[in-house]
PDB file of C-alpha atoms in Angstrom:
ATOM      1  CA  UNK C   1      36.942  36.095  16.963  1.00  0.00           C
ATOM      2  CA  UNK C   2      34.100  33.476  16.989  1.00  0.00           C
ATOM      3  CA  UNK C   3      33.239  34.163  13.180  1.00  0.00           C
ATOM      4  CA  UNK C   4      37.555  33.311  12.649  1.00  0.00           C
ATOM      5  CA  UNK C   5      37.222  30.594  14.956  1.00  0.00           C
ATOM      6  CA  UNK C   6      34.366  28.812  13.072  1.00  0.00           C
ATOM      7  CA  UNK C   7      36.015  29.571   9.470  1.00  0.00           C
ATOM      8  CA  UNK C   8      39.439  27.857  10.381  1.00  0.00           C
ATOM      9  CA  UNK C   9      37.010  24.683  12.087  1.00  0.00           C
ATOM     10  CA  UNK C  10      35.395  24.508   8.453  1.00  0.00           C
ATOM     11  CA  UNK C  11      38.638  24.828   6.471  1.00  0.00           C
ATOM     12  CA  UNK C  12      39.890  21.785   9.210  1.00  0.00           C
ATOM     13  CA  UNK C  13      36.405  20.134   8.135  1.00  0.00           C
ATOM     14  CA  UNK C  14      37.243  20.701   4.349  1.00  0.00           C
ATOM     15  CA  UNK C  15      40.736  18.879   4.466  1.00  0.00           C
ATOM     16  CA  UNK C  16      39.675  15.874   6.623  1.00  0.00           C
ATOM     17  CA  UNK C  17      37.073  15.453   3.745  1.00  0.00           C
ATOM     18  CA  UNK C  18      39.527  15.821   1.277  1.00  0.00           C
ATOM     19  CA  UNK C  19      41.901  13.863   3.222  1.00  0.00           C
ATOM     20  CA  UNK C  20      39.141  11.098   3.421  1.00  0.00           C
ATOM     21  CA  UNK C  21      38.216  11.169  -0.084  1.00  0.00           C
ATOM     22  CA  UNK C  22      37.883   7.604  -0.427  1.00  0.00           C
ATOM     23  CA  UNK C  23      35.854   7.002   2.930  1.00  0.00           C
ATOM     24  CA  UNK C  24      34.145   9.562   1.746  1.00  0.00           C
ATOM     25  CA  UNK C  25      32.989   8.414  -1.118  1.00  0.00           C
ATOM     26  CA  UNK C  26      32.310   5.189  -0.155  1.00  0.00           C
ATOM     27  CA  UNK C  27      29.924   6.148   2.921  1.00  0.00           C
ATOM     28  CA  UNK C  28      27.975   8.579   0.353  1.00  0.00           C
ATOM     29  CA  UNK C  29      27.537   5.248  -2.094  1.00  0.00           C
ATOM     30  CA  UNK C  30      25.960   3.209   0.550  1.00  0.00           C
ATOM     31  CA  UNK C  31      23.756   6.223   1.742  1.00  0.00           C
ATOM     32  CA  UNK C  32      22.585   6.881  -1.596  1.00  0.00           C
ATOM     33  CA  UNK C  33      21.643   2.878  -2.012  1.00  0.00           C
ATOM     34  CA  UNK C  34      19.891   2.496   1.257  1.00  0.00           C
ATOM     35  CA  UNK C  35      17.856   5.555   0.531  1.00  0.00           C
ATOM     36  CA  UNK C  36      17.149   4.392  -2.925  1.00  0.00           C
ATOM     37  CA  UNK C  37      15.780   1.362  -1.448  1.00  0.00           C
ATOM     38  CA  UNK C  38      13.606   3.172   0.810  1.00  0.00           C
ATOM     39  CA  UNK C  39      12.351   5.563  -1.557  1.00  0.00           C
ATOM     40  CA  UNK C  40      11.848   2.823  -4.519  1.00  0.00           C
ATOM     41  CA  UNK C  41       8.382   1.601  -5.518  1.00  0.00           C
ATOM     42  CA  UNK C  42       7.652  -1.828  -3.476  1.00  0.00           C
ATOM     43  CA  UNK C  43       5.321  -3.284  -6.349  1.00  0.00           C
ATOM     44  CA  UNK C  44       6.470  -3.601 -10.067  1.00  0.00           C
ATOM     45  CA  UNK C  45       4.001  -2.142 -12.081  1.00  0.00           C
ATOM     46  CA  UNK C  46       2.157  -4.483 -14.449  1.00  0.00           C
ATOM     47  CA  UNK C  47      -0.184  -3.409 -17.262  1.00  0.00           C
ATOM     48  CA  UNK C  48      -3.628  -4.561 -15.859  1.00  0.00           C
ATOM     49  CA  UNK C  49      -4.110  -8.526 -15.937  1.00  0.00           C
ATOM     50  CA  UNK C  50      -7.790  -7.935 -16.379  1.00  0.00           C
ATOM     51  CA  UNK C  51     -10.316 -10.603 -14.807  1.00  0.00           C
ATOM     52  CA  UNK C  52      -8.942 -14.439 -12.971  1.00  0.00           C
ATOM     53  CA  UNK C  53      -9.292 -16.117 -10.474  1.00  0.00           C
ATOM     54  CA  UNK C  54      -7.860 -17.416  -6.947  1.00  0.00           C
ATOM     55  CA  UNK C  55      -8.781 -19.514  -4.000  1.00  0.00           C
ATOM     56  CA  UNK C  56     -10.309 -17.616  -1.160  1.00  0.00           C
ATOM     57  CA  UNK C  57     -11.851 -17.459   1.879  1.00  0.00           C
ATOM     58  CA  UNK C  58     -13.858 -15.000   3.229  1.00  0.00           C
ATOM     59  CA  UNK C  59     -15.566 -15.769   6.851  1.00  0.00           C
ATOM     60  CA  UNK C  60     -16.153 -19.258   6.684  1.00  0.00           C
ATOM     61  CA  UNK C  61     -16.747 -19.439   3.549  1.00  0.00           C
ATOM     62  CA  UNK C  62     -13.806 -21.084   1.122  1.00  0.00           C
ATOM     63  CA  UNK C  63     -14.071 -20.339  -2.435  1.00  0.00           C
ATOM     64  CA  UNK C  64     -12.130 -22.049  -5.068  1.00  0.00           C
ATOM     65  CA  UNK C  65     -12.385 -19.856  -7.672  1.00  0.00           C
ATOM     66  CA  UNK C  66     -13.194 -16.563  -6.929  1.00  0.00           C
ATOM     67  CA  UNK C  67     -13.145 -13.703  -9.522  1.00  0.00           C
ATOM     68  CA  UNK C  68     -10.461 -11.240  -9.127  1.00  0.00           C
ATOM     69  CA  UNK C  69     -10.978  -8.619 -11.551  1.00  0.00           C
ATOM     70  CA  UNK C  70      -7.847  -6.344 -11.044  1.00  0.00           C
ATOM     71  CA  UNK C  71      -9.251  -3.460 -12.976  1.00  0.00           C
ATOM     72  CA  UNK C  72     -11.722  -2.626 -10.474  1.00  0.00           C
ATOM     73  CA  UNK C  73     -10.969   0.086  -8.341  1.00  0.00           C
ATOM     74  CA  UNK C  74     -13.719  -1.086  -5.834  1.00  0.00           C
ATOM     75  CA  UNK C  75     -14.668  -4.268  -4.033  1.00  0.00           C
ATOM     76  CA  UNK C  76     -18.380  -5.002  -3.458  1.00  0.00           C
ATOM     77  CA  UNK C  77     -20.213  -7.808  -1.850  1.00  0.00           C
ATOM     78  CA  UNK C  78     -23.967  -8.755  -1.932  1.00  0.00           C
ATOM     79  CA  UNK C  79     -26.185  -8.323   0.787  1.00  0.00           C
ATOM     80  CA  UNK C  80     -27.399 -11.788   0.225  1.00  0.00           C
ATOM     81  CA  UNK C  81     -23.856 -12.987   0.227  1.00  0.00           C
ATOM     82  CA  UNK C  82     -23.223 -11.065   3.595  1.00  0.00           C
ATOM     83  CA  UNK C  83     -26.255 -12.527   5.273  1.00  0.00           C
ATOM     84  CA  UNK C  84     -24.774 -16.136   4.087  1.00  0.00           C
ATOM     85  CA  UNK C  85     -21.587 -15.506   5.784  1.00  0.00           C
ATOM     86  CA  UNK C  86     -23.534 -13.852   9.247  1.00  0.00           C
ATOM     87  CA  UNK C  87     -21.542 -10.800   8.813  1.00  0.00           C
ATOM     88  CA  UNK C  88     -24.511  -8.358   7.575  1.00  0.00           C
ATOM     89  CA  UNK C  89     -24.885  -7.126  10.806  1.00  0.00           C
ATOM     90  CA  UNK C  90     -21.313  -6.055  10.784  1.00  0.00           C
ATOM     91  CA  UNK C  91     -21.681  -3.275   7.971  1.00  0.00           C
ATOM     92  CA  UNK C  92     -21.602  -0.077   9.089  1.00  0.00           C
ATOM     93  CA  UNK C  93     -23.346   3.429   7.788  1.00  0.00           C
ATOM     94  CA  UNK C  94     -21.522   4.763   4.432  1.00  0.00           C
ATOM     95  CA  UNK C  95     -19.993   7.805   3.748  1.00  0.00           C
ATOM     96  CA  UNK C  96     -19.408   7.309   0.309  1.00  0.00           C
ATOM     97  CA  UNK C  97     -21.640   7.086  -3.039  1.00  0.00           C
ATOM     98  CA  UNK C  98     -20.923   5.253  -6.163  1.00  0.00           C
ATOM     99  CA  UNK C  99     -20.395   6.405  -9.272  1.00  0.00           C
ATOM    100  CA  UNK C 100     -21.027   4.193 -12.460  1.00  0.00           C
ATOM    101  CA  UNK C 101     -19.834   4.938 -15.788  1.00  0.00           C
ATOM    102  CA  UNK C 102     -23.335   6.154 -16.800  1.00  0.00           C
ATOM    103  CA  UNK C 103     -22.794   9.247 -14.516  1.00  0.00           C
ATOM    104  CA  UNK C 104     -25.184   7.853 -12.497  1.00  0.00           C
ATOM    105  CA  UNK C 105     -24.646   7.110  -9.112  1.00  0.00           C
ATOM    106  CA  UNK C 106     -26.025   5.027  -5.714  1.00  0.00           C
ATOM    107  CA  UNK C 107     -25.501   4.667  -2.078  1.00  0.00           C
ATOM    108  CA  UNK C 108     -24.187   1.754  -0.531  1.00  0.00           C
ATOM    109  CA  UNK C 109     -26.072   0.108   2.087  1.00  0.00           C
ATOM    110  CA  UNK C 110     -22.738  -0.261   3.869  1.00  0.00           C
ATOM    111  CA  UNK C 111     -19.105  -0.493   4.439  1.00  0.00           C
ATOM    112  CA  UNK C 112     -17.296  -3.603   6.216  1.00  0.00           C
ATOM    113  CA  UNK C 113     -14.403  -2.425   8.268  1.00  0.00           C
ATOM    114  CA  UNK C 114     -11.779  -4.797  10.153  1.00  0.00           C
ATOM    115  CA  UNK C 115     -12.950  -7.562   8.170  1.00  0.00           C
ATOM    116  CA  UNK C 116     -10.380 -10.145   6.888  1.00  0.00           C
ATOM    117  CA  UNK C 117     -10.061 -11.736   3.429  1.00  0.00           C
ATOM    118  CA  UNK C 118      -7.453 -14.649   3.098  1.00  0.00           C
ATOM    119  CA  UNK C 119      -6.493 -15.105  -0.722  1.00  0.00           C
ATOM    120  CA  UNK C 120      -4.148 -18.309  -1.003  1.00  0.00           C
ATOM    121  CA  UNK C 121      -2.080 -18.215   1.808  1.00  0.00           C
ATOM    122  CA  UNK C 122      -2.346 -14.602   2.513  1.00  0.00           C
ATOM    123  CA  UNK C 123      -4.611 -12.780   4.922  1.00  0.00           C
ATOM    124  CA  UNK C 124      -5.305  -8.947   3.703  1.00  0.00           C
ATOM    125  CA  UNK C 125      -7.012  -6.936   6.468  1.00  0.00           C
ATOM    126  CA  UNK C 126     -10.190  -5.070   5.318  1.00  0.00           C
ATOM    127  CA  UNK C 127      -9.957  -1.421   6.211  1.00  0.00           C
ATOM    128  CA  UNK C 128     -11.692   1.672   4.986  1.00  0.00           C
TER     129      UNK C 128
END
């Protein structure tokens, strides 16, 4: 009886649908849009822009021209130009090694984390 029961509420189910065909359609258009936005890419993809430069600040320290080279796939900072800004003693122990085109590779002697880089009018948190 249940199995009956269940088959005539799906058959009910089936005609309001098809009843609805026009509601119907239109809630499934919206659906599919909002979940193409959320699904879409956020960033265009551009081929690489290769090596510029922007205003920055890191610390105290404002830069007018600092060299962005967008084909990096690391960011590295001297440990002369750490002790400058009085953040050396803020780097903490690596995990990591790098490894340069030559195959050869070397440790860093440490990783800022929570560290906060402004870049125009943009702050971009520092995380690892």
């Amino acid at each position: 009886m249940d199995s009956m029961s269940e088959a005539f509420d799906q058959l009910q189910m089936v005609r309001d649908v098809l009843a609805n065909s026009d509601k119907v359609s239109e809630v499934l258009k919206e659906s599919t849009h909002q979940f193409n936005l959320l699904t879409s890419p956020t960033f265009l993809v551009v081929k690489d822009q290769g090596k510029f430069t922007l205003p920055c600040t890191l610390g105290h320290l404002e830069l007018d021209n600092a060299l962005v080279d967008s084909g990096a796939s690391i960011n590295l900072i001297s440990l002369s130009m750490a002790e400058k800004l009085g953040i050396a003693g803020g780097l903490q122990r690596p995990t990591t090694s790098i490894m340069f085109g030559d195959a050869t590779s070397k440790s860093p002697l440490g990783v800022f984390k929570n560290y906060h880089l402004k870049i125009g009018e943009c702050t971009i948190p520092l995380c690892s």
